[in-house]
Short mmCIF file of C-alpha atoms in Angstrom, two decimals:
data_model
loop_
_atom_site.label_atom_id
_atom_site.label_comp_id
_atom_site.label_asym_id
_atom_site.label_seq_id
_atom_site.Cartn_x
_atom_site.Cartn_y
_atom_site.Cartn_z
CA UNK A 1 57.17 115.22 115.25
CA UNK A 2 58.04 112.94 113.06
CA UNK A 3 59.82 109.33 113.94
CA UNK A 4 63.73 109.21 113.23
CA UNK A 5 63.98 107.27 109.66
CA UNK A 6 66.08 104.17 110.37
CA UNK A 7 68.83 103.49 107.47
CA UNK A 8 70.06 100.32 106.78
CA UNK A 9 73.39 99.15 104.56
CA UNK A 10 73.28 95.84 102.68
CA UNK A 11 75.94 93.99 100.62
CA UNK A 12 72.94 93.13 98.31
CA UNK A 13 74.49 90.89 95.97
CA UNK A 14 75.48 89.03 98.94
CA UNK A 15 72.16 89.28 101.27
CA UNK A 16 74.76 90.43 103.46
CA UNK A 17 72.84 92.87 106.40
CA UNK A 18 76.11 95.55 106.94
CA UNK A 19 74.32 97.96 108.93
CA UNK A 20 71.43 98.76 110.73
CA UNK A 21 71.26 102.42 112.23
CA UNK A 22 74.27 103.12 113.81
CA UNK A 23 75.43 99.31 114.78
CA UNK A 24 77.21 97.29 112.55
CA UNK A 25 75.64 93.21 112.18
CA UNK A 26 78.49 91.76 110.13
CA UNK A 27 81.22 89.86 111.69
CA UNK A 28 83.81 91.71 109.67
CA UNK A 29 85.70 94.21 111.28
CA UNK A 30 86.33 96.61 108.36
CA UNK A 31 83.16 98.01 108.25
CA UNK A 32 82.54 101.33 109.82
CA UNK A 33 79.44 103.36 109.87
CA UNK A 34 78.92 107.39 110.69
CA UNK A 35 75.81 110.00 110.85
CA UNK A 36 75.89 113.25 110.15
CA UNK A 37 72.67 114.48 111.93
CA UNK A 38 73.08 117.96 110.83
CA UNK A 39 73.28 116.84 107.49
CA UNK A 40 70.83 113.67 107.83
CA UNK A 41 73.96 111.96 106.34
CA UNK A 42 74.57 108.24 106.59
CA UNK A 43 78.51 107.11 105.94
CA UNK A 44 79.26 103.34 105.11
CA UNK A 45 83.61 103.04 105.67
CA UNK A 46 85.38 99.91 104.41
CA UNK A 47 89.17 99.85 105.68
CA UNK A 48 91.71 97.82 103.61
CA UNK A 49 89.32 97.55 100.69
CA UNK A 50 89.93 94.38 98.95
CA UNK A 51 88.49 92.68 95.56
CA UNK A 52 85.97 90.67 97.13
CA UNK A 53 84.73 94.11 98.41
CA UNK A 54 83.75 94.98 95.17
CA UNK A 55 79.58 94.38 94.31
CA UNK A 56 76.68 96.32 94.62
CA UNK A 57 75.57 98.25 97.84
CA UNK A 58 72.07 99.13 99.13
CA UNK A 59 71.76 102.18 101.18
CA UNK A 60 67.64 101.60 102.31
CA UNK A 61 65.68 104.04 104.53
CA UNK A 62 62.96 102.55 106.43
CA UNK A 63 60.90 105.63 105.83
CA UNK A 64 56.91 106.09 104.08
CA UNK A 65 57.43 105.81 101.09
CA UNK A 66 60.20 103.17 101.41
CA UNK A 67 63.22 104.58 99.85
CA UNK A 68 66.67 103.43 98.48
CA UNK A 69 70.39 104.23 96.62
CA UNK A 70 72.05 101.93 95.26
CA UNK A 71 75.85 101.82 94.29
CA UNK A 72 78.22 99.32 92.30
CA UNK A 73 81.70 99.51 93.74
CA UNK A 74 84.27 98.12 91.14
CA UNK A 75 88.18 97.26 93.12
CA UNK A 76 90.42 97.34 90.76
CA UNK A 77 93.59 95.10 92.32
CA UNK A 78 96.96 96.93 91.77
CA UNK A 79 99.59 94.73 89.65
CA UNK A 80 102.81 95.54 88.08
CA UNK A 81 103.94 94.95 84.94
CA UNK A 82 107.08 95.06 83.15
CA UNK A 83 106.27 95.96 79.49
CA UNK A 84 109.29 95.56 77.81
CA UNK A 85 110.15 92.69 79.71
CA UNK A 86 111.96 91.35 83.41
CA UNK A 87 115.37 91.16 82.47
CA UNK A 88 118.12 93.84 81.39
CA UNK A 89 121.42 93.78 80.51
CA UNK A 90 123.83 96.02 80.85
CA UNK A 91 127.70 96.38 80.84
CA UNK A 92 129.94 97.03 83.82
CA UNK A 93 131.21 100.86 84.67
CA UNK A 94 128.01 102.69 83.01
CA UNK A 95 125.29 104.99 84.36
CA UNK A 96 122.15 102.84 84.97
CA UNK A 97 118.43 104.05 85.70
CA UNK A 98 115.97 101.52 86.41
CA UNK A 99 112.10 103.55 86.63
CA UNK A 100 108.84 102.32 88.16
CA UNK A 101 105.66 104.14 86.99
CA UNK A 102 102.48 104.09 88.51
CA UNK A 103 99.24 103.84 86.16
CA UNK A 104 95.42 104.14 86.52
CA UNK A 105 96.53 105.15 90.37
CA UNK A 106 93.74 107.00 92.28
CA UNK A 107 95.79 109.10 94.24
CA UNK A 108 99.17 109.88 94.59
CA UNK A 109 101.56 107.37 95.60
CA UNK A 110 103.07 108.02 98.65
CA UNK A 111 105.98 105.49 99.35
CA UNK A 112 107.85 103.37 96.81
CA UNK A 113 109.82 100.57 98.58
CA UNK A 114 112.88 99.39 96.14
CA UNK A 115 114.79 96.10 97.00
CA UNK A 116 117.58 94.57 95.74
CA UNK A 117 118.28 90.90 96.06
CA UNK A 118 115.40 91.35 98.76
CA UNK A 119 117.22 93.94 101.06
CA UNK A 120 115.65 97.33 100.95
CA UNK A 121 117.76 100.21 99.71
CA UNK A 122 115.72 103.29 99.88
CA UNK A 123 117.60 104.62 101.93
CA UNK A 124 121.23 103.09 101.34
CA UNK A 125 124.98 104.78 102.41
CA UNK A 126 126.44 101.62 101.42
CA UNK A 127 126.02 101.65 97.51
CA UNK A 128 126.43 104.03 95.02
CA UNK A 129 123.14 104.40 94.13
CA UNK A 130 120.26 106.77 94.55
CA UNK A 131 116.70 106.45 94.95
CA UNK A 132 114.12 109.65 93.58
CA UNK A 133 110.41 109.24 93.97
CA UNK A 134 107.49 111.08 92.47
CA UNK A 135 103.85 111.14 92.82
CA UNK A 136 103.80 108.66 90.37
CA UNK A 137 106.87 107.05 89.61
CA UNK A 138 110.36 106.40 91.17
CA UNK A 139 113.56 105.35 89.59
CA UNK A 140 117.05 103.71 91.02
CA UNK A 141 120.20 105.37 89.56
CA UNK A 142 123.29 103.74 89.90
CA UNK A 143 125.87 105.91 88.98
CA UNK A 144 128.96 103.48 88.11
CA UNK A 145 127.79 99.88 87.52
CA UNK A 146 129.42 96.96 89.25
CA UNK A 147 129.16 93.24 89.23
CA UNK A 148 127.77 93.87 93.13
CA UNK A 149 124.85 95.61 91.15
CA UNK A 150 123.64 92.09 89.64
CA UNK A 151 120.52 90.35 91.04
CA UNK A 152 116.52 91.37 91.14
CA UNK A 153 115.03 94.97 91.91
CA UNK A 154 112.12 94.74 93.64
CA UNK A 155 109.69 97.80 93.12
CA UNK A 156 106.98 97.97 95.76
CA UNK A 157 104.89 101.11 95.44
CA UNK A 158 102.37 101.12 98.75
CA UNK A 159 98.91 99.29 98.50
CA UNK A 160 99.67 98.09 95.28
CA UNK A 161 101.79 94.26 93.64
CA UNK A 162 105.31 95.11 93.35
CA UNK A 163 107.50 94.86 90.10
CA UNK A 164 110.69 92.26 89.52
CA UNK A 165 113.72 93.30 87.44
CA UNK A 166 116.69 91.37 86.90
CA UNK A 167 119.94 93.02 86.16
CA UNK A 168 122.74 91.18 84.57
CA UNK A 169 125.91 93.01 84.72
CA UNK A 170 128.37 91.18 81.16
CA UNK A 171 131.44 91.90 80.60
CA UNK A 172 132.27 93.74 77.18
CA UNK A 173 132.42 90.82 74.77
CA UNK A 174 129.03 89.06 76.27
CA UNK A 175 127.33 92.61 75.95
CA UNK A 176 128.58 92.93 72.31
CA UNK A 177 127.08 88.97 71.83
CA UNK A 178 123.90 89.42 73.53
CA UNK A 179 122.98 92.90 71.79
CA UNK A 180 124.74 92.41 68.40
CA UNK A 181 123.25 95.17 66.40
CA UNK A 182 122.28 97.67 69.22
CA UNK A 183 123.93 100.87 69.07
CA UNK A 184 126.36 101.12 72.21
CA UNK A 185 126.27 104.03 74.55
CA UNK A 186 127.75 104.85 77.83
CA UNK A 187 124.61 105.01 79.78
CA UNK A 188 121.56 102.45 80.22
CA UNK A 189 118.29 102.60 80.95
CA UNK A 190 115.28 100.23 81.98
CA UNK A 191 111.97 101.19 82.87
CA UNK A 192 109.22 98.67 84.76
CA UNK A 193 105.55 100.21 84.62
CA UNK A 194 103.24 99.33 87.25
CA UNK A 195 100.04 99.18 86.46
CA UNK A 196 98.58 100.43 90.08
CA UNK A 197 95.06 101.85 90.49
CA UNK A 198 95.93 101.55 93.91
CA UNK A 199 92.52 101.08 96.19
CA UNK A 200 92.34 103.48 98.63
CA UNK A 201 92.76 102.01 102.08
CA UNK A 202 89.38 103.95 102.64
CA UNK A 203 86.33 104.10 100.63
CA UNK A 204 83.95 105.74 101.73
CA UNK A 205 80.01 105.59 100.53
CA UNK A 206 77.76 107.97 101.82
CA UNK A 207 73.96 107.87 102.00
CA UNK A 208 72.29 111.30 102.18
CA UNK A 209 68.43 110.54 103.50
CA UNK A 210 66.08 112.21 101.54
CA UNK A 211 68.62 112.63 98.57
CA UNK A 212 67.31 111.62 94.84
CA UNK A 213 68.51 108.83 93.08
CA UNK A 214 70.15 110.32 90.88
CA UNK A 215 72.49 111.81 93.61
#
């Protein structure tokens, strides 16, 4: 019968011992490690993956020959960005849509927190306003614009740096000064991207013993 092949997970750009068999060495508590026996599977879980996660990974197998995988984990860090800029002006008593999109995200989104002024209004019976949310994207329509509507929009997709917007809400004359030369219409619209490849708040790398390296 052969002896059981003992598996062992590094953090090898760190010299950092992860794993050995099925305990866990490092310190850090987001670490997690699973076998598959069936399957002669080794599992290395990170919860809450964060950038200094990112590096490269040694799966080894204490086995004759010696054998290894090795793996280069890349976090991208979720950010938002407003591309055409973090302040809009708009008149009072017109339809307004402010939009948050979601880019390079690696799976859906599945909350978008929106604040005004720093007071969450998702889910608001106070203003005239409504919130709609997609995988991707989400957007705050306010139906009748008011000088109440004035302040910063905060757009906080999970897992990933929220998004400012200021609204100014002008009066007539210091919309016509402002945008001198822009057509004038009785709606409005702003849109703040967010550029989110959101890290999962799992990653998972698995370790198949006996597996090629090209696997």
């Amino acid at each position: 019968m052969k002896p059981k092949a003992t598996v062992t997970w590094t953090k090898s750009d760190e010299e950092l011992l992860l794993t050995v068999g099925e305990r866990i060495y490092t310190s850090e508590p987001r670490y997690f490690i699973s076998h598959v026996r069936h399957r002669k599977l080794w599992e290395l879980s990170i919860r809450d993956v964060r950038a200094a996660d990112a590096g490269a990974y040694e799966c080894q197998v204490a086995s004759h020959p010696l054998a290894a995988l090795f793996f280069l984990l890349r976090v991208v860090e979720a950010r938002a960005v407003v591309p055409d800029g973090a302040a809009l002006h708009s008149r009072a008593g017109v339809r307004l849509r402010i939009q948050c999109r979601v880019d390079l995200a690696t799976e859906p989104v599945s909350h978008f927190f929106w604040y005004h002024n720093g007071t969450a209004i998702n889910f608001s019976k106070t203003r005239s306003l409504t919130v709609v949310t997609h995988d991707y994207c989400s957007y705050v329509v306010i139906e009748n614009v008011t000088w109440a509507d004035s302040g910063v929009y905060t757009c906080a997709p999970l897992r990933a740096r929220p998004a400012n917007l200021t609204l100014h809400v002008l009066q007539d004359e210091q919309r016509s000064a402002l945008h001198k030369g822009r057509a004038h219409g009785d709606s409005a619209r702003a849109v703040a991207s967010v550029l989110s490849p959101a890290p999962p708040a799992w990653l998972l790398v698995a370790c198949l013993v006996g597996a090629r390296p090209s696997c």
